Amino acid sequence: MEELASGLERYFDFVEEHAAGFAALLRGGPANRTGEVGEIVDGVRRRLFRLIQKQMGVEEPSPVLRTTLRSWIASVETAGLDWLEHRDLERPMLEKMLVEHMAALLGVAAAHDGDVARLLERLA
């Protein structure tokens, strides 16, 4: 979880530094999901997914873990957009909430998948 927190800090450094581009990429309409822009956004998501998977020491995630991680990544993106728009939440608190969000999601996933339960025990 410490590595996740560190990664989120770097992620939000990027979001803050490239606010306009970040928002434009993620808020682009359905037409922007094809072609080069869509490939960039999807590539970043895949890279982040693989990085988290690697840090967790998981070679092949189960469907439950895969869905959980992809859901969390979508939440982080949405939280980043909301934060840029409103800036009414201190960034360290947002980052802490997102780490806790991951822990909560893994807890729910563990109730449905023994592999995730074992992973959560190992990570704790």
CSV table of N, CA, C and O in Angstrom, one decimal, residues 18-119:
chain,number,residue,atom,x,y,z
A,18,HIS,N,-0.1,18.6,-15.9
A,18,HIS,CA,-0.6,18.6,-17.3
A,18,HIS,C,-2.2,18.6,-17.3
A,18,HIS,O,-2.8,17.9,-18.0
A,19,ALA,N,-2.7,19.5,-16.4
A,19,ALA,CA,-4.1,19.5,-16.2
A,19,ALA,C,-5.0,19.6,-17.4
A,19,ALA,O,-5.9,18.8,-17.6
A,20,ALA,N,-4.7,20.5,-18.3
A,20,ALA,CA,-5.5,20.7,-19.5
A,20,ALA,C,-5.5,19.5,-20.4
A,20,ALA,O,-6.5,19.0,-20.9
A,21,GLY,N,-4.3,19.0,-20.6
A,21,GLY,CA,-4.2,17.8,-21.5
A,21,GLY,C,-4.8,16.6,-20.9
A,21,GLY,O,-5.4,15.8,-21.6
A,22,PHE,N,-4.6,16.4,-19.6
A,22,PHE,CA,-5.2,15.2,-18.9
A,22,PHE,C,-6.7,15.3,-19.0
A,22,PHE,O,-7.4,14.3,-19.4
A,23,ALA,N,-7.3,16.4,-18.7
A,23,ALA,CA,-8.8,16.6,-18.8
A,23,ALA,C,-9.2,16.4,-20.2
A,23,ALA,O,-10.3,15.7,-20.5
A,24,ALA,N,-8.5,16.9,-21.2
A,24,ALA,CA,-8.9,16.8,-22.6
A,24,ALA,C,-8.9,15.3,-23.0
A,24,ALA,O,-9.8,14.9,-23.7
A,25,LEU,N,-7.9,14.6,-22.7
A,25,LEU,CA,-7.8,13.2,-23.1
A,25,LEU,C,-8.9,12.4,-22.5
A,25,LEU,O,-9.5,11.6,-23.1
A,26,LEU,N,-9.2,12.6,-21.2
A,26,LEU,CA,-10.1,11.7,-20.5
A,26,LEU,C,-11.6,12.2,-20.7
A,26,LEU,O,-12.5,11.4,-20.6
A,27,ARG,N,-11.8,13.5,-21.0
A,27,ARG,CA,-13.1,14.0,-21.2
A,27,ARG,C,-13.5,13.9,-22.7
A,27,ARG,O,-14.7,14.3,-23.0
A,28,GLY,N,-12.6,13.5,-23.6
A,28,GLY,CA,-13.0,13.5,-25.0
A,28,GLY,C,-14.2,12.6,-25.2
A,28,GLY,O,-14.4,11.6,-24.5
A,29,GLY,N,-14.9,13.0,-26.2
A,29,GLY,CA,-16.2,12.2,-26.5
A,29,GLY,C,-15.8,10.9,-27.1
A,29,GLY,O,-14.7,10.5,-27.4
A,30,PRO,N,-16.9,10.1,-27.4
A,30,PRO,CA,-16.7,8.7,-28.0
A,30,PRO,C,-15.9,8.7,-29.2
A,30,PRO,O,-15.2,7.8,-29.5
A,31,ALA,N,-16.0,9.8,-30.0
A,31,ALA,CA,-15.2,9.8,-31.3
A,31,ALA,C,-13.7,9.8,-31.0
A,31,ALA,O,-12.9,9.3,-31.8
A,32,ASN,N,-13.3,10.3,-29.8
A,32,ASN,CA,-11.9,10.4,-29.5
A,32,ASN,C,-11.4,9.0,-29.0
A,32,ASN,O,-10.2,8.9,-28.7
A,33,ARG,N,-12.2,8.1,-28.8
A,33,ARG,CA,-11.8,6.8,-28.3
A,33,ARG,C,-11.3,5.9,-29.4
A,33,ARG,O,-10.8,4.8,-29.1
A,34,THR,N,-11.4,6.3,-30.6
A,34,THR,CA,-10.8,5.6,-31.7
A,34,THR,C,-9.6,6.3,-32.1
A,34,THR,O,-9.3,7.5,-31.8
A,35,GLY,N,-8.7,5.6,-32.9
A,35,GLY,CA,-7.5,6.2,-33.4
A,35,GLY,C,-6.5,6.5,-32.4
A,35,GLY,O,-6.4,5.8,-31.3
A,36,GLU,N,-5.6,7.5,-32.6
A,36,GLU,CA,-4.4,7.7,-31.8
A,36,GLU,C,-4.8,8.1,-30.4
A,36,GLU,O,-4.1,7.6,-29.5
A,37,VAL,N,-5.8,9.0,-30.2
A,37,VAL,CA,-6.1,9.4,-28.8
A,37,VAL,C,-6.6,8.2,-28.0
A,37,VAL,O,-6.1,8.0,-26.9
A,38,GLY,N,-7.4,7.4,-28.5
A,38,GLY,CA,-7.9,6.2,-27.8
A,38,GLY,C,-6.8,5.3,-27.5
A,38,GLY,O,-6.8,4.7,-26.4
A,39,GLU,N,-5.9,5.1,-28.4
A,39,GLU,CA,-4.7,4.2,-28.2
A,39,GLU,C,-3.9,4.7,-27.1
A,39,GLU,O,-3.3,4.0,-26.3
A,40,ILE,N,-3.7,6.1,-27.0
A,40,ILE,CA,-2.9,6.6,-25.9
A,40,ILE,C,-3.5,6.4,-24.6
A,40,ILE,O,-2.9,5.9,-23.6
A,41,VAL,N,-4.8,6.7,-24.5
A,41,VAL,CA,-5.5,6.5,-23.2
A,41,VAL,C,-5.5,5.0,-22.8
A,41,VAL,O,-5.2,4.7,-21.6
A,42,ASP,N,-5.9,4.2,-23.7
A,42,ASP,CA,-5.9,2.7,-23.4
A,42,ASP,C,-4.5,2.2,-23.1
A,42,ASP,O,-4.3,1.4,-22.2
A,43,GLY,N,-3.5,2.7,-23.7
A,43,GLY,CA,-2.1,2.3,-23.5
A,43,GLY,C,-1.7,2.7,-22.0
A,43,GLY,O,-1.1,1.9,-21.3
A,44,VAL,N,-2.1,3.9,-21.6
A,44,VAL,CA,-1.7,4.3,-20.2
A,44,VAL,C,-2.5,3.4,-19.2
A,44,VAL,O,-1.9,3.0,-18.2
A,45,ARG,N,-3.7,3.1,-19.5
A,45,ARG,CA,-4.5,2.3,-18.6
A,45,ARG,C,-3.9,0.9,-18.5
A,45,ARG,O,-3.8,0.3,-17.4
A,46,ARG,N,-3.5,0.3,-19.7
A,46,ARG,CA,-2.9,-1.0,-19.7
A,46,ARG,C,-1.5,-1.0,-18.9
A,46,ARG,O,-1.2,-1.9,-18.1
A,47,ARG,N,-0.8,0.0,-19.1
A,47,ARG,CA,0.5,0.1,-18.4
A,47,ARG,C,0.3,0.2,-16.9
A,47,ARG,O,1.0,-0.4,-16.1
A,48,LEU,N,-0.6,1.0,-16.5
A,48,LEU,CA,-0.9,1.2,-15.1
A,48,LEU,C,-1.4,-0.2,-14.5
A,48,LEU,O,-1.0,-0.6,-13.4
A,49,PHE,N,-2.2,-0.8,-15.2
A,49,PHE,CA,-2.7,-2.1,-14.8
A,49,PHE,C,-1.6,-3.1,-14.6
A,49,PHE,O,-1.5,-3.8,-13.6
A,50,ARG,N,-0.7,-3.2,-15.6
A,50,ARG,CA,0.4,-4.1,-15.5
A,50,ARG,C,1.4,-3.7,-14.4
A,50,ARG,O,1.9,-4.6,-13.7
A,51,LEU,N,1.6,-2.5,-14.1
A,51,LEU,CA,2.4,-2.0,-13.0
A,51,LEU,C,1.9,-2.4,-11.7
A,51,LEU,O,2.6,-3.0,-10.9
A,52,ILE,N,0.6,-2.2,-11.5
A,52,ILE,CA,-0.1,-2.7,-10.2
A,52,ILE,C,0.0,-4.2,-10.1
A,52,ILE,O,0.3,-4.7,-9.0
A,53,GLN,N,-0.3,-4.9,-11.1
A,53,GLN,CA,-0.3,-6.3,-11.1
A,53,GLN,C,1.1,-6.8,-10.8
A,53,GLN,O,1.3,-7.7,-9.9
A,54,LYS,N,2.2,-6.2,-11.4
A,54,LYS,CA,3.5,-6.6,-11.1
A,54,LYS,C,3.9,-6.3,-9.6
A,54,LYS,O,4.5,-7.2,-8.9
A,55,GLN,N,3.5,-5.1,-9.1
A,55,GLN,CA,3.8,-4.8,-7.7
A,55,GLN,C,3.1,-5.7,-6.8
A,55,GLN,O,3.6,-6.0,-5.7
A,56,MET,N,2.0,-6.3,-7.2
A,56,MET,CA,1.2,-7.2,-6.3
A,56,MET,C,1.8,-8.6,-6.4
A,56,MET,O,1.5,-9.5,-5.6
A,57,GLY,N,2.7,-8.8,-7.4
A,57,GLY,CA,3.3,-10.1,-7.6
A,57,GLY,C,2.3,-11.1,-8.2
A,57,GLY,O,2.4,-12.3,-7.9
A,58,VAL,N,1.4,-10.7,-9.1
A,58,VAL,CA,0.4,-11.5,-9.7
A,58,VAL,C,0.8,-11.7,-11.2
A,58,VAL,O,0.9,-10.7,-11.9
A,59,GLU,N,1.0,-12.9,-11.6
A,59,GLU,CA,1.3,-13.2,-13.0
A,59,GLU,C,0.1,-13.1,-13.9
A,59,GLU,O,0.1,-12.4,-14.9
A,60,GLU,N,-1.0,-13.8,-13.5
A,60,GLU,CA,-2.2,-13.8,-14.3
A,60,GLU,C,-3.4,-13.5,-13.3
A,60,GLU,O,-3.8,-14.4,-12.6
A,61,PRO,N,-4.0,-12.3,-13.4
A,61,PRO,CA,-5.1,-12.0,-12.5
A,61,PRO,C,-6.3,-12.8,-12.8
A,61,PRO,O,-6.6,-13.1,-14.0
A,62,SER,N,-7.0,-13.2,-11.8
A,62,SER,CA,-8.3,-13.8,-11.9
A,62,SER,C,-9.3,-12.8,-12.5
A,62,SER,O,-9.0,-11.6,-12.5
A,63,PRO,N,-10.4,-13.2,-13.1
A,63,PRO,CA,-11.4,-12.3,-13.6
A,63,PRO,C,-11.9,-11.3,-12.5
A,63,PRO,O,-12.0,-10.1,-12.8
A,64,VAL,N,-12.0,-11.7,-11.2
A,64,VAL,CA,-12.4,-10.9,-10.1
A,64,VAL,C,-11.3,-9.8,-9.9
A,64,VAL,O,-11.6,-8.6,-9.8
A,65,LEU,N,-10.1,-10.2,-9.8
A,65,LEU,CA,-9.0,-9.2,-9.6
A,65,LEU,C,-8.8,-8.3,-10.8
A,65,LEU,O,-8.7,-7.1,-10.6
A,66,ARG,N,-8.9,-8.8,-12.0
A,66,ARG,CA,-8.8,-8.0,-13.2
A,66,ARG,C,-9.9,-6.9,-13.1
A,66,ARG,O,-9.6,-5.7,-13.3
A,67,THR,N,-11.1,-7.3,-12.9
A,67,THR,CA,-12.2,-6.3,-12.8
A,67,THR,C,-12.0,-5.3,-11.7
A,67,THR,O,-12.3,-4.1,-11.9
A,68,THR,N,-11.6,-5.8,-10.6
A,68,THR,CA,-11.3,-4.9,-9.4
A,68,THR,C,-10.3,-3.8,-9.7
A,68,THR,O,-10.5,-2.6,-9.5
A,69,LEU,N,-9.2,-4.3,-10.3
A,69,LEU,CA,-8.1,-3.3,-10.6
A,69,LEU,C,-8.5,-2.3,-11.7
A,69,LEU,O,-8.2,-1.1,-11.6
A,70,ARG,N,-9.2,-2.8,-12.7
A,70,ARG,CA,-9.7,-1.9,-13.8
A,70,ARG,C,-10.7,-0.9,-13.2
A,70,ARG,O,-10.7,0.3,-13.6
A,71,SER,N,-11.5,-1.4,-12.3
A,71,SER,CA,-12.5,-0.5,-11.7
A,71,SER,C,-11.8,0.6,-10.9
A,71,SER,O,-12.2,1.8,-10.9
A,72,TRP,N,-10.8,0.2,-10.2
A,72,TRP,CA,-10.0,1.2,-9.4
A,72,TRP,C,-9.4,2.2,-10.2
A,72,TRP,O,-9.4,3.4,-9.9
A,73,ILE,N,-8.8,1.8,-11.3
A,73,ILE,CA,-8.1,2.7,-12.3
A,73,ILE,C,-9.1,3.7,-12.8
A,73,ILE,O,-8.8,4.9,-12.8
A,74,ALA,N,-10.3,3.3,-13.1
A,74,ALA,CA,-11.3,4.2,-13.6
A,74,ALA,C,-11.7,5.2,-12.5
A,74,ALA,O,-11.9,6.4,-12.8
A,75,SER,N,-11.8,4.7,-11.3
A,75,SER,CA,-12.1,5.6,-10.2
A,75,SER,C,-11.0,6.7,-10.0
A,75,SER,O,-11.3,7.8,-9.7
A,76,VAL,N,-9.8,6.3,-10.1
A,76,VAL,CA,-8.7,7.2,-10.0
A,76,VAL,C,-8.7,8.3,-11.1
A,76,VAL,O,-8.6,9.5,-10.8
A,77,GLU,N,-9.0,7.9,-12.3
A,77,GLU,CA,-9.2,8.8,-13.4
A,77,GLU,C,-10.3,9.8,-13.1
A,77,GLU,O,-10.1,11.0,-13.2
A,78,THR,N,-11.4,9.3,-12.7
A,78,THR,CA,-12.6,10.1,-12.4
A,78,THR,C,-12.3,11.1,-11.2
A,78,THR,O,-12.7,12.3,-11.2
A,79,ALA,N,-11.6,10.6,-10.2
A,79,ALA,CA,-11.3,11.4,-9.0
A,79,ALA,C,-10.3,12.5,-9.5
A,79,ALA,O,-10.4,13.7,-9.0
A,80,GLY,N,-9.4,12.2,-10.4
A,80,GLY,CA,-8.5,13.2,-10.9
A,80,GLY,C,-9.2,14.3,-11.6
A,80,GLY,O,-8.9,15.5,-11.4
A,81,LEU,N,-10.2,14.0,-12.4
A,81,LEU,CA,-11.0,15.0,-13.2
A,81,LEU,C,-11.8,15.8,-12.2
A,81,LEU,O,-11.8,17.0,-12.3
A,82,ASP,N,-12.4,15.2,-11.2
A,82,ASP,CA,-13.2,15.9,-10.2
A,82,ASP,C,-12.3,16.9,-9.5
A,82,ASP,O,-12.7,18.0,-9.2
A,83,TRP,N,-11.1,16.4,-9.1
A,83,TRP,CA,-10.2,17.2,-8.3
A,83,TRP,C,-9.8,18.4,-9.1
A,83,TRP,O,-9.7,19.6,-8.6
A,84,LEU,N,-9.5,18.2,-10.4
A,84,LEU,CA,-9.1,19.4,-11.2
A,84,LEU,C,-10.2,20.4,-11.4
A,84,LEU,O,-9.9,21.6,-11.4
A,85,GLU,N,-11.4,19.9,-11.5
A,85,GLU,CA,-12.6,20.8,-11.7
A,85,GLU,C,-12.9,21.6,-10.4
A,85,GLU,O,-13.2,22.8,-10.5
A,86,HIS,N,-12.8,20.9,-9.2
A,86,HIS,CA,-13.3,21.6,-8.0
A,86,HIS,C,-12.2,22.0,-7.1
A,86,HIS,O,-12.4,23.0,-6.4
A,87,ARG,N,-11.1,21.3,-6.9
A,87,ARG,CA,-10.0,21.6,-6.0
A,87,ARG,C,-10.5,21.9,-4.6
A,87,ARG,O,-9.9,22.8,-3.9
A,88,ASP,N,-11.6,21.3,-4.2
A,88,ASP,CA,-12.1,21.6,-2.9
A,88,ASP,C,-11.8,20.4,-1.9
A,88,ASP,O,-12.3,20.4,-0.8
A,89,LEU,N,-10.9,19.6,-2.2
A,89,LEU,CA,-10.4,18.5,-1.4
A,89,LEU,C,-8.8,18.6,-1.4
A,89,LEU,O,-8.3,18.7,-2.5
A,90,GLU,N,-8.2,18.5,-0.3
A,90,GLU,CA,-6.8,18.6,-0.3
A,90,GLU,C,-6.2,17.3,-1.0
A,90,GLU,O,-6.7,16.2,-0.7
A,91,ARG,N,-5.2,17.5,-1.8
A,91,ARG,CA,-4.7,16.4,-2.6
A,91,ARG,C,-4.2,15.2,-1.7
A,91,ARG,O,-4.5,14.1,-2.0
A,92,PRO,N,-3.5,15.5,-0.6
A,92,PRO,CA,-3.1,14.3,0.2
A,92,PRO,C,-4.2,13.5,0.7
A,92,PRO,O,-4.1,12.3,0.8
A,93,MET,N,-5.3,14.2,1.1
A,93,MET,CA,-6.5,13.4,1.5
A,93,MET,C,-7.1,12.6,0.4
A,93,MET,O,-7.5,11.5,0.6
A,94,LEU,N,-7.2,13.2,-0.8
A,94,LEU,CA,-7.7,12.4,-1.9
A,94,LEU,C,-6.8,11.2,-2.2
A,94,LEU,O,-7.3,10.1,-2.4
A,95,GLU,N,-5.5,11.4,-2.2
A,95,GLU,CA,-4.6,10.2,-2.4
A,95,GLU,C,-4.8,9.2,-1.4
A,95,GLU,O,-4.9,8.0,-1.7
A,96,LYS,N,-4.9,9.6,-0.1
A,96,LYS,CA,-5.2,8.6,1.0
A,96,LYS,C,-6.5,7.9,0.8
A,96,LYS,O,-6.6,6.7,1.0
A,97,MET,N,-7.5,8.6,0.4
A,97,MET,CA,-8.8,8.0,0.2
A,97,MET,C,-8.7,7.0,-0.9
A,97,MET,O,-9.4,5.9,-0.8
A,98,LEU,N,-8.0,7.2,-2.0
A,98,LEU,CA,-7.9,6.3,-3.1
A,98,LEU,C,-7.1,5.0,-2.7
A,98,LEU,O,-7.4,4.0,-3.2
A,99,VAL,N,-6.1,5.2,-1.8
A,99,VAL,CA,-5.4,4.0,-1.3
A,99,VAL,C,-6.4,3.1,-0.5
A,99,VAL,O,-6.5,1.9,-0.7
A,100,GLU,N,-7.2,3.8,0.3
A,100,GLU,CA,-8.1,3.1,1.1
A,100,GLU,C,-9.2,2.5,0.3
A,100,GLU,O,-9.8,1.4,0.6
A,101,HIS,N,-9.5,3.2,-0.8
A,101,HIS,CA,-10.5,2.6,-1.8
A,101,HIS,C,-10.0,1.3,-2.4
A,101,HIS,O,-10.8,0.4,-2.5
A,102,MET,N,-8.7,1.3,-2.7
A,102,MET,CA,-8.2,0.0,-3.2
A,102,MET,C,-8.3,-1.1,-2.2
A,102,MET,O,-8.7,-2.2,-2.5
A,103,ALA,N,-7.9,-0.8,-1.0
A,103,ALA,CA,-8.0,-1.8,0.1
A,103,ALA,C,-9.4,-2.3,0.2
A,103,ALA,O,-9.7,-3.5,0.4
A,104,ALA,N,-10.4,-1.4,0.2
A,104,ALA,CA,-11.8,-1.7,0.3
A,104,ALA,C,-12.3,-2.6,-0.9
A,104,ALA,O,-12.9,-3.6,-0.7
A,105,LEU,N,-11.9,-2.2,-2.1
A,105,LEU,CA,-12.2,-3.0,-3.2
A,105,LEU,C,-11.6,-4.4,-3.2
A,105,LEU,O,-12.3,-5.4,-3.5
A,106,LEU,N,-10.4,-4.5,-2.7
A,106,LEU,CA,-9.7,-5.8,-2.6
A,106,LEU,C,-10.4,-6.7,-1.5
A,106,LEU,O,-10.6,-7.9,-1.7
A,107,GLY,N,-10.9,-6.0,-0.5
A,107,GLY,CA,-11.7,-6.7,0.5
A,107,GLY,C,-12.9,-7.3,0.0
A,107,GLY,O,-13.3,-8.5,0.3
A,108,VAL,N,-13.7,-6.5,-0.8
A,108,VAL,CA,-14.9,-7.0,-1.4
A,108,VAL,C,-14.5,-8.2,-2.4
A,108,VAL,O,-15.2,-9.2,-2.4
A,109,ALA,N,-13.5,-8.0,-3.2
A,109,ALA,CA,-13.1,-9.0,-4.2
A,109,ALA,C,-12.7,-10.3,-3.5
A,109,ALA,O,-13.0,-11.4,-3.9
A,110,ALA,N,-12.1,-10.2,-2.3
A,110,ALA,CA,-11.6,-11.3,-1.6
A,110,ALA,C,-12.8,-12.2,-1.1
A,110,ALA,O,-12.7,-13.4,-1.0
A,111,ALA,N,-13.9,-11.6,-0.9
A,111,ALA,CA,-15.1,-12.3,-0.5
A,111,ALA,C,-15.7,-13.2,-1.6
A,111,ALA,O,-16.5,-14.1,-1.4
A,112,HIS,N,-15.2,-12.9,-2.8
A,112,HIS,CA,-15.7,-13.6,-4.0
A,112,HIS,C,-14.7,-14.4,-4.7
A,112,HIS,O,-15.0,-15.2,-5.6
A,113,ASP,N,-13.5,-14.4,-4.2
A,113,ASP,CA,-12.4,-15.0,-5.0
A,113,ASP,C,-11.3,-15.4,-4.0
A,113,ASP,O,-10.6,-14.5,-3.4
A,114,GLY,N,-11.1,-16.7,-3.8
A,114,GLY,CA,-10.0,-17.2,-2.9
A,114,GLY,C,-8.6,-16.7,-3.2
A,114,GLY,O,-7.8,-16.5,-2.3
A,115,ASP,N,-8.3,-16.6,-4.5
A,115,ASP,CA,-7.0,-16.1,-4.9
A,115,ASP,C,-6.8,-14.7,-4.4
A,115,ASP,O,-5.7,-14.3,-4.0
A,116,VAL,N,-7.8,-13.8,-4.5
A,116,VAL,CA,-7.7,-12.5,-4.1
A,116,VAL,C,-7.6,-12.4,-2.5
A,116,VAL,O,-6.8,-11.6,-2.0
A,117,ALA,N,-8.3,-13.3,-1.9
A,117,ALA,CA,-8.2,-13.4,-0.4
A,117,ALA,C,-6.8,-13.7,0.0
A,117,ALA,O,-6.3,-13.1,0.9
A,118,ARG,N,-6.2,-14.7,-0.7
A,118,ARG,CA,-4.8,-15.0,-0.3
A,118,ARG,C,-3.8,-13.9,-0.7
A,118,ARG,O,-2.9,-13.6,0.1
A,119,LEU,N,-4.1,-13.2,-1.8
A,119,LEU,CA,-3.3,-12.1,-2.1
A,119,LEU,C,-3.4,-11.0,-1.1
A,119,LEU,O,-2.4,-10.4,-0.7
